[in-house]
JSON list of C-alpha atoms in Angstrom, two decimals:
[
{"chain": "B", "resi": 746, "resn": "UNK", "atom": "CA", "xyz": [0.00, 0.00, 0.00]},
{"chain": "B", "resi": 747, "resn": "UNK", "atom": "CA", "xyz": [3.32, 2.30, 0.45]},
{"chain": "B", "resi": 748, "resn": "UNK", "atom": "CA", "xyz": [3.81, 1.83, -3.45]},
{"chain": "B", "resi": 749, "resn": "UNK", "atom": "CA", "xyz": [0.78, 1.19, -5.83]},
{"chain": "B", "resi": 750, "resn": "UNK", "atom": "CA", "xyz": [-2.89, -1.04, -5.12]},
{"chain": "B", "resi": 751, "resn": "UNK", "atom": "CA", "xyz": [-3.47, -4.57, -6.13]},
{"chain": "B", "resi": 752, "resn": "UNK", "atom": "CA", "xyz": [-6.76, -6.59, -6.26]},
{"chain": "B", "resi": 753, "resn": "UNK", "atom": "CA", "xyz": [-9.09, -9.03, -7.53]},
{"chain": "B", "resi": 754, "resn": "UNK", "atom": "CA", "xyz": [-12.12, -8.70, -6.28]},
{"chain": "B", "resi": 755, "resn": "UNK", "atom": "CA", "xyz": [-15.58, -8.37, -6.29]},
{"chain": "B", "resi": 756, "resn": "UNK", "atom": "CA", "xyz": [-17.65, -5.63, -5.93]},
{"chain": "B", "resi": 757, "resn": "UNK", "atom": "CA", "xyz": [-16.75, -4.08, -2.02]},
{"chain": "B", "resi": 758, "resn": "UNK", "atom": "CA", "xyz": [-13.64, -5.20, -2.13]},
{"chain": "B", "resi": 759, "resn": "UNK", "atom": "CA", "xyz": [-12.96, -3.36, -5.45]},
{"chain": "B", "resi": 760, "resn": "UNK", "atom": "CA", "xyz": [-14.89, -0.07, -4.09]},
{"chain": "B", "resi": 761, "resn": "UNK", "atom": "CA", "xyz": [-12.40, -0.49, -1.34]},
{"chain": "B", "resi": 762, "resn": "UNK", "atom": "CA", "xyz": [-9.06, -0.72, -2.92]},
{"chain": "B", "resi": 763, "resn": "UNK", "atom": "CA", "xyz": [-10.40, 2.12, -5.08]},
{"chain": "B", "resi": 764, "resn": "UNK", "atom": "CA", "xyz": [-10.80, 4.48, -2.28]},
{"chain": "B", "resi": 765, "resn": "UNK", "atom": "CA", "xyz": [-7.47, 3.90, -0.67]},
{"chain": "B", "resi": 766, "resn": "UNK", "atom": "CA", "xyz": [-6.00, 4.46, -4.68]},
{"chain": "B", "resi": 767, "resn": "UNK", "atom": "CA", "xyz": [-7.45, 7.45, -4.46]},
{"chain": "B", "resi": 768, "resn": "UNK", "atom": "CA", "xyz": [-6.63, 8.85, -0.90]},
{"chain": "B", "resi": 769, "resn": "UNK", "atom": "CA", "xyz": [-3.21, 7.86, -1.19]},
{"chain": "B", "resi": 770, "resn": "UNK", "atom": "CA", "xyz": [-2.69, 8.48, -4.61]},
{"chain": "B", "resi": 771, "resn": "UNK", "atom": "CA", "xyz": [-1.35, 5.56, -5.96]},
{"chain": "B", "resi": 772, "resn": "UNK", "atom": "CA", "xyz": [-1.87, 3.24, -8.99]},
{"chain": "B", "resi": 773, "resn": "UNK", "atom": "CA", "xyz": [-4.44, 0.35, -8.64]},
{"chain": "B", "resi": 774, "resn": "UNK", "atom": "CA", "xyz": [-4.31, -2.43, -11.03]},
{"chain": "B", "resi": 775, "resn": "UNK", "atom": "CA", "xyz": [-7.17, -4.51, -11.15]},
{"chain": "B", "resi": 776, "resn": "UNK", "atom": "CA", "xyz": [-8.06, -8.20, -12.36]},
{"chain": "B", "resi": 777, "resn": "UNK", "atom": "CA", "xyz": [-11.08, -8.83, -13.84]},
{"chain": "B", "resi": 778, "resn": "UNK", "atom": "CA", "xyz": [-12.22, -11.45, -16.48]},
{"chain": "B", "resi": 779, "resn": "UNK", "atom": "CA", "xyz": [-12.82, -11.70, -20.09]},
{"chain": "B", "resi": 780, "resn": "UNK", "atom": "CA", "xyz": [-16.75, -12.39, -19.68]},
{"chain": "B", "resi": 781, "resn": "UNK", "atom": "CA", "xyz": [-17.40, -8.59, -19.12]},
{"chain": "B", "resi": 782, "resn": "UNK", "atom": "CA", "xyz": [-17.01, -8.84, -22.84]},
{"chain": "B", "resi": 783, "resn": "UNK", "atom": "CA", "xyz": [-19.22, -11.14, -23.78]},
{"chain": "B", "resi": 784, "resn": "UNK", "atom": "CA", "xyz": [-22.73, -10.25, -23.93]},
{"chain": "B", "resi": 785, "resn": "UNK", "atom": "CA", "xyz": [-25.19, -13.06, -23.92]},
{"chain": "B", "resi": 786, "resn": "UNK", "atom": "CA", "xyz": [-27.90, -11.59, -26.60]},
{"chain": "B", "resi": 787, "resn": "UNK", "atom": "CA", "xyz": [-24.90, -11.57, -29.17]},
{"chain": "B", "resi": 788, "resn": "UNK", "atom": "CA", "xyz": [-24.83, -14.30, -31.40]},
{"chain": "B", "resi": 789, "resn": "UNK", "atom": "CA", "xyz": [-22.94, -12.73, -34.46]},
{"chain": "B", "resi": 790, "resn": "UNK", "atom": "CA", "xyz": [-18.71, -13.82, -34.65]},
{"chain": "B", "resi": 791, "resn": "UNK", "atom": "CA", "xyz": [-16.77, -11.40, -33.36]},
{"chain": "B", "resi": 792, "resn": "UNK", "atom": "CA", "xyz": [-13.14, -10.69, -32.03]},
{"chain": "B", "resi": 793, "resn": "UNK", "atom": "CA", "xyz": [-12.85, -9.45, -28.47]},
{"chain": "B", "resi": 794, "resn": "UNK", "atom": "CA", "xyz": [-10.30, -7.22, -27.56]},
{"chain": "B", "resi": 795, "resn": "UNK", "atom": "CA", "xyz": [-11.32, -6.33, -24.19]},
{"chain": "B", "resi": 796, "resn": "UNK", "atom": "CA", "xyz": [-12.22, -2.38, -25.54]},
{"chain": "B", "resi": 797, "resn": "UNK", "atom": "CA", "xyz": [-15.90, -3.06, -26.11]},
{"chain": "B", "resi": 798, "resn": "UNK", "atom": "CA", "xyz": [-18.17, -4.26, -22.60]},
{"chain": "B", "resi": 799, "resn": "UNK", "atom": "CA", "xyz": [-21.09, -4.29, -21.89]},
{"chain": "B", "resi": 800, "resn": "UNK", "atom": "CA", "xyz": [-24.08, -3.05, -18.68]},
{"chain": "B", "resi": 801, "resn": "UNK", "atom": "CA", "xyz": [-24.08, -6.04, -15.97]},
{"chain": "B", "resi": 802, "resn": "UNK", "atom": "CA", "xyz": [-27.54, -7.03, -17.25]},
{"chain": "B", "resi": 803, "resn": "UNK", "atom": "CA", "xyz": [-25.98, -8.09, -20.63]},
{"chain": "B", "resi": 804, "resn": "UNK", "atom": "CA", "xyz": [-24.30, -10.40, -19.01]},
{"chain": "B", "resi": 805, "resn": "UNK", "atom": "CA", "xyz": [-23.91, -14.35, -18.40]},
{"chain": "B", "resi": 806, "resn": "UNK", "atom": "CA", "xyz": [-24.22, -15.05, -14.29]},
{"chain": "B", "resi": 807, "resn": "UNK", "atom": "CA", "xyz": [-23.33, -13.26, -11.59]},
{"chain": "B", "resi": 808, "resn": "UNK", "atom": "CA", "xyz": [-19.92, -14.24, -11.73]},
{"chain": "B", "resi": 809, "resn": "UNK", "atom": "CA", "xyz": [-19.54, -12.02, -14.65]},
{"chain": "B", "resi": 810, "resn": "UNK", "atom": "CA", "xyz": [-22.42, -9.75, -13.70]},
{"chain": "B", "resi": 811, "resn": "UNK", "atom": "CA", "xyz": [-20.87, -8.90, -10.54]},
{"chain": "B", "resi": 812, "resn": "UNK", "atom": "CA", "xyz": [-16.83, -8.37, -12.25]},
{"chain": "B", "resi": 813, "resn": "UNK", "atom": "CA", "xyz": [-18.72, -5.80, -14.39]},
{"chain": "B", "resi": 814, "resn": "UNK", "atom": "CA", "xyz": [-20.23, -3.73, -11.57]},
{"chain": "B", "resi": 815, "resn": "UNK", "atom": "CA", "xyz": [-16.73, -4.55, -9.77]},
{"chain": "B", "resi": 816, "resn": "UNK", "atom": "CA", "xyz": [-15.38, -2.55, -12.95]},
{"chain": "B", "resi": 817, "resn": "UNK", "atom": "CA", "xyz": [-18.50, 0.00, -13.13]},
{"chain": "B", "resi": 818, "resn": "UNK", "atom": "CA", "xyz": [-17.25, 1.16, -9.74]},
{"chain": "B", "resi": 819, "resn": "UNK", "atom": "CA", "xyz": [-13.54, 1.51, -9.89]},
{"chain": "B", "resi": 820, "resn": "UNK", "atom": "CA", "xyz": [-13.95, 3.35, -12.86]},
{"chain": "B", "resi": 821, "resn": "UNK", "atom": "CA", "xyz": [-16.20, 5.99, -11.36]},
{"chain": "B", "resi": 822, "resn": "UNK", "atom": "CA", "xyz": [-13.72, 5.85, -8.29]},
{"chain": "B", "resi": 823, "resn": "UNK", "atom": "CA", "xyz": [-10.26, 5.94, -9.93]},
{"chain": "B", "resi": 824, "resn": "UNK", "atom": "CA", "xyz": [-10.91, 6.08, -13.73]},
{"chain": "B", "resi": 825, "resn": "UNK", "atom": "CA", "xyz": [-6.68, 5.67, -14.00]},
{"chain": "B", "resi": 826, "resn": "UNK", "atom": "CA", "xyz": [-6.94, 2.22, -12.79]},
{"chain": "B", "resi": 827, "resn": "UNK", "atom": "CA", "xyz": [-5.46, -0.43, -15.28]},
{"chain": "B", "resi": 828, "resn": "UNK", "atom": "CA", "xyz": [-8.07, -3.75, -15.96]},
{"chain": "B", "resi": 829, "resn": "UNK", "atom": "CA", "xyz": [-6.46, -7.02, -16.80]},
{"chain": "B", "resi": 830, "resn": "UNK", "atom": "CA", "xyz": [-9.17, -9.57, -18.02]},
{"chain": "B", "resi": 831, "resn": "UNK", "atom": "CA", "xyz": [-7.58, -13.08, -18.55]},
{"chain": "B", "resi": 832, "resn": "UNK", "atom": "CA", "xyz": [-9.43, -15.87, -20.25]},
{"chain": "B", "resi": 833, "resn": "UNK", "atom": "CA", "xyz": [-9.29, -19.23, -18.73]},
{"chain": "B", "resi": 834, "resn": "UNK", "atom": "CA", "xyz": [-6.15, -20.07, -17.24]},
{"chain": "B", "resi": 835, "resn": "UNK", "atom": "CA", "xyz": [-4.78, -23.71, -16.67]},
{"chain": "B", "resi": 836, "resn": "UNK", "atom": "CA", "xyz": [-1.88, -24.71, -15.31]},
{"chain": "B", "resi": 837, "resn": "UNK", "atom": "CA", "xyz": [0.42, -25.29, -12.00]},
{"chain": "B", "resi": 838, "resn": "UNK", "atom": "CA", "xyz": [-1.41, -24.05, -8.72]},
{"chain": "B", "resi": 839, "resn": "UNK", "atom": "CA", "xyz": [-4.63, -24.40, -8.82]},
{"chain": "B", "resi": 840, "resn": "UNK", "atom": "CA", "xyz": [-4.98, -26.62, -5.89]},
{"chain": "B", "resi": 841, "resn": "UNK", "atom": "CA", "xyz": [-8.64, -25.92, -5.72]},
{"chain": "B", "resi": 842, "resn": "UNK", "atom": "CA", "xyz": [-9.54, -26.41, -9.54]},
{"chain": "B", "resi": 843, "resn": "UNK", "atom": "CA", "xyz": [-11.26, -24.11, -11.09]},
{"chain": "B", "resi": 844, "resn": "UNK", "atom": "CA", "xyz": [-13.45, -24.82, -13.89]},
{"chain": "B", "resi": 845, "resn": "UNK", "atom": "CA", "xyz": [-11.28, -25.21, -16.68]},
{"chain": "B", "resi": 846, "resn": "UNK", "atom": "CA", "xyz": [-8.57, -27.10, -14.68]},
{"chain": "B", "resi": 847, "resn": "UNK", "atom": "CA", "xyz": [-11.65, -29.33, -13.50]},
{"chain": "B", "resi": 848, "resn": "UNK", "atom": "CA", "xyz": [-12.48, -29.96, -17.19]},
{"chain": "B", "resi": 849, "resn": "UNK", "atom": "CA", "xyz": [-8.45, -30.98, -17.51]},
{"chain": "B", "resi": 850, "resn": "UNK", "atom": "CA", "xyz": [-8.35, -33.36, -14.71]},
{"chain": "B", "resi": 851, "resn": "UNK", "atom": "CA", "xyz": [-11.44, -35.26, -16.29]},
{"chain": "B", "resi": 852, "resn": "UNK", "atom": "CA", "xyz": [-10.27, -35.38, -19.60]},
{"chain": "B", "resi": 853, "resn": "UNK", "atom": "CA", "xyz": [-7.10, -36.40, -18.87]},
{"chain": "B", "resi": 854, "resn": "UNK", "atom": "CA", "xyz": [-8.37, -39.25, -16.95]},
{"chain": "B", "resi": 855, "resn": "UNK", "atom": "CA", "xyz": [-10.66, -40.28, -19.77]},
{"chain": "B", "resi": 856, "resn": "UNK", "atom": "CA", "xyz": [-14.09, -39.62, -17.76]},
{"chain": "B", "resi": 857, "resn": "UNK", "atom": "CA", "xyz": [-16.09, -37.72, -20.18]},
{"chain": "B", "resi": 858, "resn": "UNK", "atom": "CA", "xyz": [-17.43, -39.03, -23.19]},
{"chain": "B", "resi": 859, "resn": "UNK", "atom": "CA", "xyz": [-18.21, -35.96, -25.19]},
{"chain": "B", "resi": 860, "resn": "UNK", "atom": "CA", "xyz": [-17.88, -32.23, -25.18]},
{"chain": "B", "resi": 861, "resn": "UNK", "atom": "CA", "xyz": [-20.36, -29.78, -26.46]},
{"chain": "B", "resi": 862, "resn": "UNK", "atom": "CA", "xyz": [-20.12, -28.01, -29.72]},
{"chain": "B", "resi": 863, "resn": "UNK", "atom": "CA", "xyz": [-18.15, -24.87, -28.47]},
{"chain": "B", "resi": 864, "resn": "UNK", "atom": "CA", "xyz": [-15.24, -22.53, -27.68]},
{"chain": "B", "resi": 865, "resn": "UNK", "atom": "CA", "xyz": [-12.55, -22.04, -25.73]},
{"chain": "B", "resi": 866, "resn": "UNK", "atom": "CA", "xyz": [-9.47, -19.59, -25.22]},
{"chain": "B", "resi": 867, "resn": "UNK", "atom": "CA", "xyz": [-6.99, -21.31, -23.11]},
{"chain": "B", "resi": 868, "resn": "UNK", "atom": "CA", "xyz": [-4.26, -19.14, -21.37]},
{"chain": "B", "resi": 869, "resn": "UNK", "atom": "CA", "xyz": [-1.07, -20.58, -19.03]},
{"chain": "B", "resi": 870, "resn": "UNK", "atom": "CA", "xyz": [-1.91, -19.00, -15.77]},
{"chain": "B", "resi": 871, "resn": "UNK", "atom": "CA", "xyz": [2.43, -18.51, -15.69]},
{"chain": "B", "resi": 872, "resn": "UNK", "atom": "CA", "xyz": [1.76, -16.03, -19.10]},
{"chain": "B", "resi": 873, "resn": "UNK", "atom": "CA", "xyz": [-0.75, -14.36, -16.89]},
{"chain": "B", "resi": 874, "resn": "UNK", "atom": "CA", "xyz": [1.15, -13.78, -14.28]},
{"chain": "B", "resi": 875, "resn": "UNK", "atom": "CA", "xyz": [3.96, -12.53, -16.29]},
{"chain": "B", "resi": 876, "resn": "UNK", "atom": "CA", "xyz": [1.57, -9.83, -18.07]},
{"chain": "B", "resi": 877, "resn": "UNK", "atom": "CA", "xyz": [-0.21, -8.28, -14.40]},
{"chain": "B", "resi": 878, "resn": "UNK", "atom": "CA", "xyz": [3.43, -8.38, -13.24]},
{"chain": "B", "resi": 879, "resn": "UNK", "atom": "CA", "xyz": [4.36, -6.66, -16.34]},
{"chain": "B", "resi": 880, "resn": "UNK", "atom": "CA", "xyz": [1.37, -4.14, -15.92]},
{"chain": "B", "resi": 881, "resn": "UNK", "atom": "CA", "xyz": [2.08, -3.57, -12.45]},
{"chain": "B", "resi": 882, "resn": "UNK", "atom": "CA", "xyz": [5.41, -2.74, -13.09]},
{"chain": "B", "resi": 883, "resn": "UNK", "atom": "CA", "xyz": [4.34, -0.23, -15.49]},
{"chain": "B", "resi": 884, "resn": "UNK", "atom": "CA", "xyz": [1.33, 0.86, -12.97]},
{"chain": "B", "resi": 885, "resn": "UNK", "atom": "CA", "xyz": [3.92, 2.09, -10.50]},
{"chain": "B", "resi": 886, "resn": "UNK", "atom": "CA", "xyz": [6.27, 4.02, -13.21]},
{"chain": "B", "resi": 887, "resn": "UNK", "atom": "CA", "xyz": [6.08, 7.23, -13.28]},
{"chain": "B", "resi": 888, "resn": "UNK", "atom": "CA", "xyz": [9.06, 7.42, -16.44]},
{"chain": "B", "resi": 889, "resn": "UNK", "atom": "CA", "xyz": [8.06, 8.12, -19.70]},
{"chain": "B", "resi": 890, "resn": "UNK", "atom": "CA", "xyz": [7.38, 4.13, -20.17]},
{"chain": "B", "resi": 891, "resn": "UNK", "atom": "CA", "xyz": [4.57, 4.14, -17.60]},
{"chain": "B", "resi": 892, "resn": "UNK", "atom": "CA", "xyz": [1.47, 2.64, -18.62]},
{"chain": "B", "resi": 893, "resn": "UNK", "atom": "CA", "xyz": [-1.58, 4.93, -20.10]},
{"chain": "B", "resi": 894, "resn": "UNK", "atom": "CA", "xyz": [-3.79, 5.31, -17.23]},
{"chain": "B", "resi": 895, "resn": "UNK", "atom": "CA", "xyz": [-7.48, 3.37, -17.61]},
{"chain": "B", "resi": 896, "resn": "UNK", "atom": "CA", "xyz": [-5.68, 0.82, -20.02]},
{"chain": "B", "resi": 897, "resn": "UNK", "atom": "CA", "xyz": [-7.46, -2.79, -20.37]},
{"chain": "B", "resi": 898, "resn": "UNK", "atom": "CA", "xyz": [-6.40, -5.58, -21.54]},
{"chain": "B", "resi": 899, "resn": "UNK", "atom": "CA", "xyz": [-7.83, -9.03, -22.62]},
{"chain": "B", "resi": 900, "resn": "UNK", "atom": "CA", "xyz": [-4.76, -11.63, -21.84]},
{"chain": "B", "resi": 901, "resn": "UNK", "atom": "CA", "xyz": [-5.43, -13.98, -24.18]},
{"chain": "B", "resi": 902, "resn": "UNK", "atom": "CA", "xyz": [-4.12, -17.48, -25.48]},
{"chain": "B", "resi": 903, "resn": "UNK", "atom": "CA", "xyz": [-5.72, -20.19, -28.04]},
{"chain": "B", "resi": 904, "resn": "UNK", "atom": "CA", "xyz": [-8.61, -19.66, -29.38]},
{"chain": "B", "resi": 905, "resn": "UNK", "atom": "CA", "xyz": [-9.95, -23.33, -30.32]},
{"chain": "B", "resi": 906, "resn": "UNK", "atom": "CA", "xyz": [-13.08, -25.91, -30.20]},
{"chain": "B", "resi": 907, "resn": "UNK", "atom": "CA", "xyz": [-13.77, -27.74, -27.08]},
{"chain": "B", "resi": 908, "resn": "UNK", "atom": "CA", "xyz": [-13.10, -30.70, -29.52]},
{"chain": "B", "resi": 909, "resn": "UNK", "atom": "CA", "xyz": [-9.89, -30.19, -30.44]},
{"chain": "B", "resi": 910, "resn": "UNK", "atom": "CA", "xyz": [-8.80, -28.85, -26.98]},
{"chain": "B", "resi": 911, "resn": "UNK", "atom": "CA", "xyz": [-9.89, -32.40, -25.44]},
{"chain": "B", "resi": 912, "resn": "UNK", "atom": "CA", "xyz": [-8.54, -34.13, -28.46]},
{"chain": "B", "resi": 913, "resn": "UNK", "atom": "CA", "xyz": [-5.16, -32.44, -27.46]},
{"chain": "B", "resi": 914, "resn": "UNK", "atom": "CA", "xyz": [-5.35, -33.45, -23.59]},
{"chain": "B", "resi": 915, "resn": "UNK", "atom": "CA", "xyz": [-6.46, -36.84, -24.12]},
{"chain": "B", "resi": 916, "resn": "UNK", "atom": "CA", "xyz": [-3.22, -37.62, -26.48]},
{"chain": "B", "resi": 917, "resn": "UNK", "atom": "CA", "xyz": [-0.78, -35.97, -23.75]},
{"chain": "B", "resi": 918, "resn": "UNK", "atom": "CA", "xyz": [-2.67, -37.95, -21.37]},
{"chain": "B", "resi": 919, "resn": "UNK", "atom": "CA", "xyz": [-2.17, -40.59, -23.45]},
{"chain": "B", "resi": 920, "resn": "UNK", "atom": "CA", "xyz": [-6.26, -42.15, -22.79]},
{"chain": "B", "resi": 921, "resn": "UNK", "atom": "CA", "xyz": [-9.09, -42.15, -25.50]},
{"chain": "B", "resi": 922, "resn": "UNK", "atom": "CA", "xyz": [-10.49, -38.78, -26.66]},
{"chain": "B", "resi": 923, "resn": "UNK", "atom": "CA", "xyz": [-14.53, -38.21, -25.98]},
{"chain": "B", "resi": 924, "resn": "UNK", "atom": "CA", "xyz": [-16.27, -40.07, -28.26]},
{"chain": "B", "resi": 925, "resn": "UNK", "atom": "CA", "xyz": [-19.06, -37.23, -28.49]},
{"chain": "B", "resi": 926, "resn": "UNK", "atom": "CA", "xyz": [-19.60, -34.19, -29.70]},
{"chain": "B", "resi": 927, "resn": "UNK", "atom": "CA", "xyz": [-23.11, -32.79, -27.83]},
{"chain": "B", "resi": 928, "resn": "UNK", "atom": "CA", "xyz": [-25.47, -29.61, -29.69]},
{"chain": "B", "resi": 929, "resn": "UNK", "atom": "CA", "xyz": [-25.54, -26.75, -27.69]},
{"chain": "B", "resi": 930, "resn": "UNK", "atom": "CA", "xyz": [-29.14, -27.60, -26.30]},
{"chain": "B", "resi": 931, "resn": "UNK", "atom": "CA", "xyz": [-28.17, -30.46, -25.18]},
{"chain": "B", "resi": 932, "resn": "UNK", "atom": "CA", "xyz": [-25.18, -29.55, -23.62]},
{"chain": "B", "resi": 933, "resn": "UNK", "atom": "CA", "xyz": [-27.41, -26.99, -21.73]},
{"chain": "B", "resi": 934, "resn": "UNK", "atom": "CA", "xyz": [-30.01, -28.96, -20.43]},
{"chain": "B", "resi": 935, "resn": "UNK", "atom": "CA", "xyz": [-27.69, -31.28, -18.95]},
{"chain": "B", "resi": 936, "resn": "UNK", "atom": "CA", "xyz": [-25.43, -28.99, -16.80]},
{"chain": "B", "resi": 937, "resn": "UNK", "atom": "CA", "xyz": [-29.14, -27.57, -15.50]},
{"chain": "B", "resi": 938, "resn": "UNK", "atom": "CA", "xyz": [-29.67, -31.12, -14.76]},
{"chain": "B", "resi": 939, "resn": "UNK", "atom": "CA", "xyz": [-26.14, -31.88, -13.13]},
{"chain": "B", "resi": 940, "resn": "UNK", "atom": "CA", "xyz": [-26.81, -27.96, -11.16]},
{"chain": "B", "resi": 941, "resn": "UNK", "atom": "CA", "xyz": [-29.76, -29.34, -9.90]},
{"chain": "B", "resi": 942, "resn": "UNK", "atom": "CA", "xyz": [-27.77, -32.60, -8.40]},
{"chain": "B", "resi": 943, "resn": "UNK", "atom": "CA", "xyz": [-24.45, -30.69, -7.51]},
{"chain": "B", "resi": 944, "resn": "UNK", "atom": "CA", "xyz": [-26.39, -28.32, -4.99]},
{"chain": "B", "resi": 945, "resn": "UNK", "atom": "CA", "xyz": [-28.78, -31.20, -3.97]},
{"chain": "B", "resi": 946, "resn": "UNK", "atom": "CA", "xyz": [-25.25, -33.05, -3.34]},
{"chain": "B", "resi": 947, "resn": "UNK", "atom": "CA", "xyz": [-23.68, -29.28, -1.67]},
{"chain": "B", "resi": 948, "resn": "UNK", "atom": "CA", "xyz": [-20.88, -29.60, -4.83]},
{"chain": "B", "resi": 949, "resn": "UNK", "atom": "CA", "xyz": [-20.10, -27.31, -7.43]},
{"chain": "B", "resi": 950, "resn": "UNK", "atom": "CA", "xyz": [-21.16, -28.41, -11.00]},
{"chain": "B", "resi": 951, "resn": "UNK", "atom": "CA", "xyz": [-18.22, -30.11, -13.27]},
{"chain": "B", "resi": 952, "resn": "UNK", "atom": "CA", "xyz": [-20.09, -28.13, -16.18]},
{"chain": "B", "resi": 953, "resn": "UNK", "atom": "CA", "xyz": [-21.66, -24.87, -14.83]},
{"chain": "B", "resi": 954, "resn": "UNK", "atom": "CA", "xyz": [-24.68, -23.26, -17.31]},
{"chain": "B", "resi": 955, "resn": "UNK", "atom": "CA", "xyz": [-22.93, -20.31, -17.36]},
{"chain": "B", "resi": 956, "resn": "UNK", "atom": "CA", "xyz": [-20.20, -21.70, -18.80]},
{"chain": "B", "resi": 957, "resn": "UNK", "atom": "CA", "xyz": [-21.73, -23.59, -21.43]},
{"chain": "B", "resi": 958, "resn": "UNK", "atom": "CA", "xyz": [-23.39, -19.96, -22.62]},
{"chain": "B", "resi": 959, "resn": "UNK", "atom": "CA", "xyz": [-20.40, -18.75, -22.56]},
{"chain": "B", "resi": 960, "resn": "UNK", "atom": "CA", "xyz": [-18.74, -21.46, -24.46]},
{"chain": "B", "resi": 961, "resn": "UNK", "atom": "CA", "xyz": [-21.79, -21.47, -26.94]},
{"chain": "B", "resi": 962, "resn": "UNK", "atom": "CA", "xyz": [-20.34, -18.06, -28.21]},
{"chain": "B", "resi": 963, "resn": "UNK", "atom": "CA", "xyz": [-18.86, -17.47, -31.23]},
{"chain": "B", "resi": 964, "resn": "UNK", "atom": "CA", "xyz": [-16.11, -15.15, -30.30]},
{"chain": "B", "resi": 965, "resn": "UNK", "atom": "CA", "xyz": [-12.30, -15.04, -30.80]},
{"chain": "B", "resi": 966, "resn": "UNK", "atom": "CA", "xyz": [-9.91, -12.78, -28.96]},
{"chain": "B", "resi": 967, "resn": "UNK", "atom": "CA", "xyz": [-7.50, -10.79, -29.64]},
{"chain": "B", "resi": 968, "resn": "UNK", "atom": "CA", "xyz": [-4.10, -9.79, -26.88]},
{"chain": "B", "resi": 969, "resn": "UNK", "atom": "CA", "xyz": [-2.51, -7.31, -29.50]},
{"chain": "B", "resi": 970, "resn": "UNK", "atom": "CA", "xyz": [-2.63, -4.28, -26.58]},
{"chain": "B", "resi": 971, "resn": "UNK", "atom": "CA", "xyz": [-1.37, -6.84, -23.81]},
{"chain": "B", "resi": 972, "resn": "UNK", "atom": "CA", "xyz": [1.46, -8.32, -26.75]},
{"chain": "B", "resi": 973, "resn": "UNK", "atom": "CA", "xyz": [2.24, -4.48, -27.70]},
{"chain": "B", "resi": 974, "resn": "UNK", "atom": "CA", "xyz": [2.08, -2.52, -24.41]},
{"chain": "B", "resi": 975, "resn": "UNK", "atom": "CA", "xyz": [2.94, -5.34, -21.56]},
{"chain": "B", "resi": 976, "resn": "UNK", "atom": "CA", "xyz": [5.28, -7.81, -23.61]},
{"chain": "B", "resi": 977, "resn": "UNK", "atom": "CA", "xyz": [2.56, -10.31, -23.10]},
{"chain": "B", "resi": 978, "resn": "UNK", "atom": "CA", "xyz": [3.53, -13.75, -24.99]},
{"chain": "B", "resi": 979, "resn": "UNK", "atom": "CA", "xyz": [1.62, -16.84, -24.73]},
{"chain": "B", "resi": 980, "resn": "UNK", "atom": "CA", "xyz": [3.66, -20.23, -24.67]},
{"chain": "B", "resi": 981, "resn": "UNK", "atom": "CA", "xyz": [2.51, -23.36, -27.27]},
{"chain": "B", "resi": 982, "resn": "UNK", "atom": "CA", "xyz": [-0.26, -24.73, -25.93]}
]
């Protein structure tokens, strides 16, 4: 707190951090997520580049819903703040699996048998951290290669199908790819069905609805700012 403001959080948290930013004066960097960009009544191809979001309402789940208003906020607060919204990260760490490292562990040990028709942008969560150190770095300059206050950036990796992201994990794991590939609808009515269990059963769903809107899609994205301005360079998937 001496030096500059870092935080992911939600909604109070963020409002917090903001007001200490701007008491003390110092830089806040902020990590969000790339679903601020996607709005769910959008069903036209498009490239995301993290410079076009959208009102929370837009929005698919509160988990997105609620980084948006996180955003809405520190940006009324402390406008200068610089926004980092990864896409899903796997790799060493998560001890606690999130979602897409949940979808890893059971494709690597051959228990689904099919995916849903979607998309995916896969980021190493080590080419994250890289880029917020990177930004933070730049945050806390005040030299004539400081960051441009109220910067985001989408930090991006591979932009592929589910498909051909379990085909890849199943032949490093070295077991049988899914067999199946599931339509949209069908994809969704099963994770409401396997919601309905999980919380019945006090888990967390393996395949969350949200995420299977959000996987249904049809967006690439695009890191040029983060790759231009932050050095950003995501590793062979």
């Amino acid at each position: 707190l001496n030096r500059a403001v870092f935080i992911k959080g939600f909604v109070g948290g963020t409002e917090q951090a903001g007001r200490v930013s701007q008491e003390r004066e110092l830089p806040l960097l902020h990590i969000s997520s790339y679903t601020v960009c996607m709005a769910g009544d959008r069903t036209d191809p498009q490239v995301l580049r993290g410079e076009e979001c959208f009102e929370p309402e837009r929005l698919i789940g509160a988990y997105a819903q609620s980084k948006r208003r996180a955003e809405l906020v520190l940006e009324a607060i402390r406008p200068q703040a610089i926004i980092i919204r990864p896409t899903a990260p796997i790799g060493p760490g998560d001890f606690r699996l999130t979602p897409p490292m949940r979808l890893v562990r059971d494709l690597a040990e051959g228990k689904l048998p099919g995916v849903m028709q979607g998309q995916i942008n896969i980021v190493d969560v080590r080419d994250v951290a890289d880029a917020v150190i990177a930004a933070f770095k730049l945050a806390d300059s005040d030299g004539p290669s400081a960051a441009p206050r109220g910067r985001r950036y989408v930090v991006s990796g591979h932009d592929m199908s589910l498909k051909a992201f379990a085909g890849d994990v199943a032949r490093v794991a070295g077991v049988r790819p899914p067999a199946l590939e599931v339509p949209v609808p069908v994809a969704a009515l099963a994770a409401r069905v396997e919601t309905w269990l999980s919380a019945r059963a006090g888990r967390s769903p393996n395949a969350p609805i949200d995420g299977v809107r959000l996987a249904a899609l049809p967006v690439r994205f695009d890191a040029a700012r983060a790759k231009r301005e932050l050095g950003f360079k995501a590793r062979p998937l």
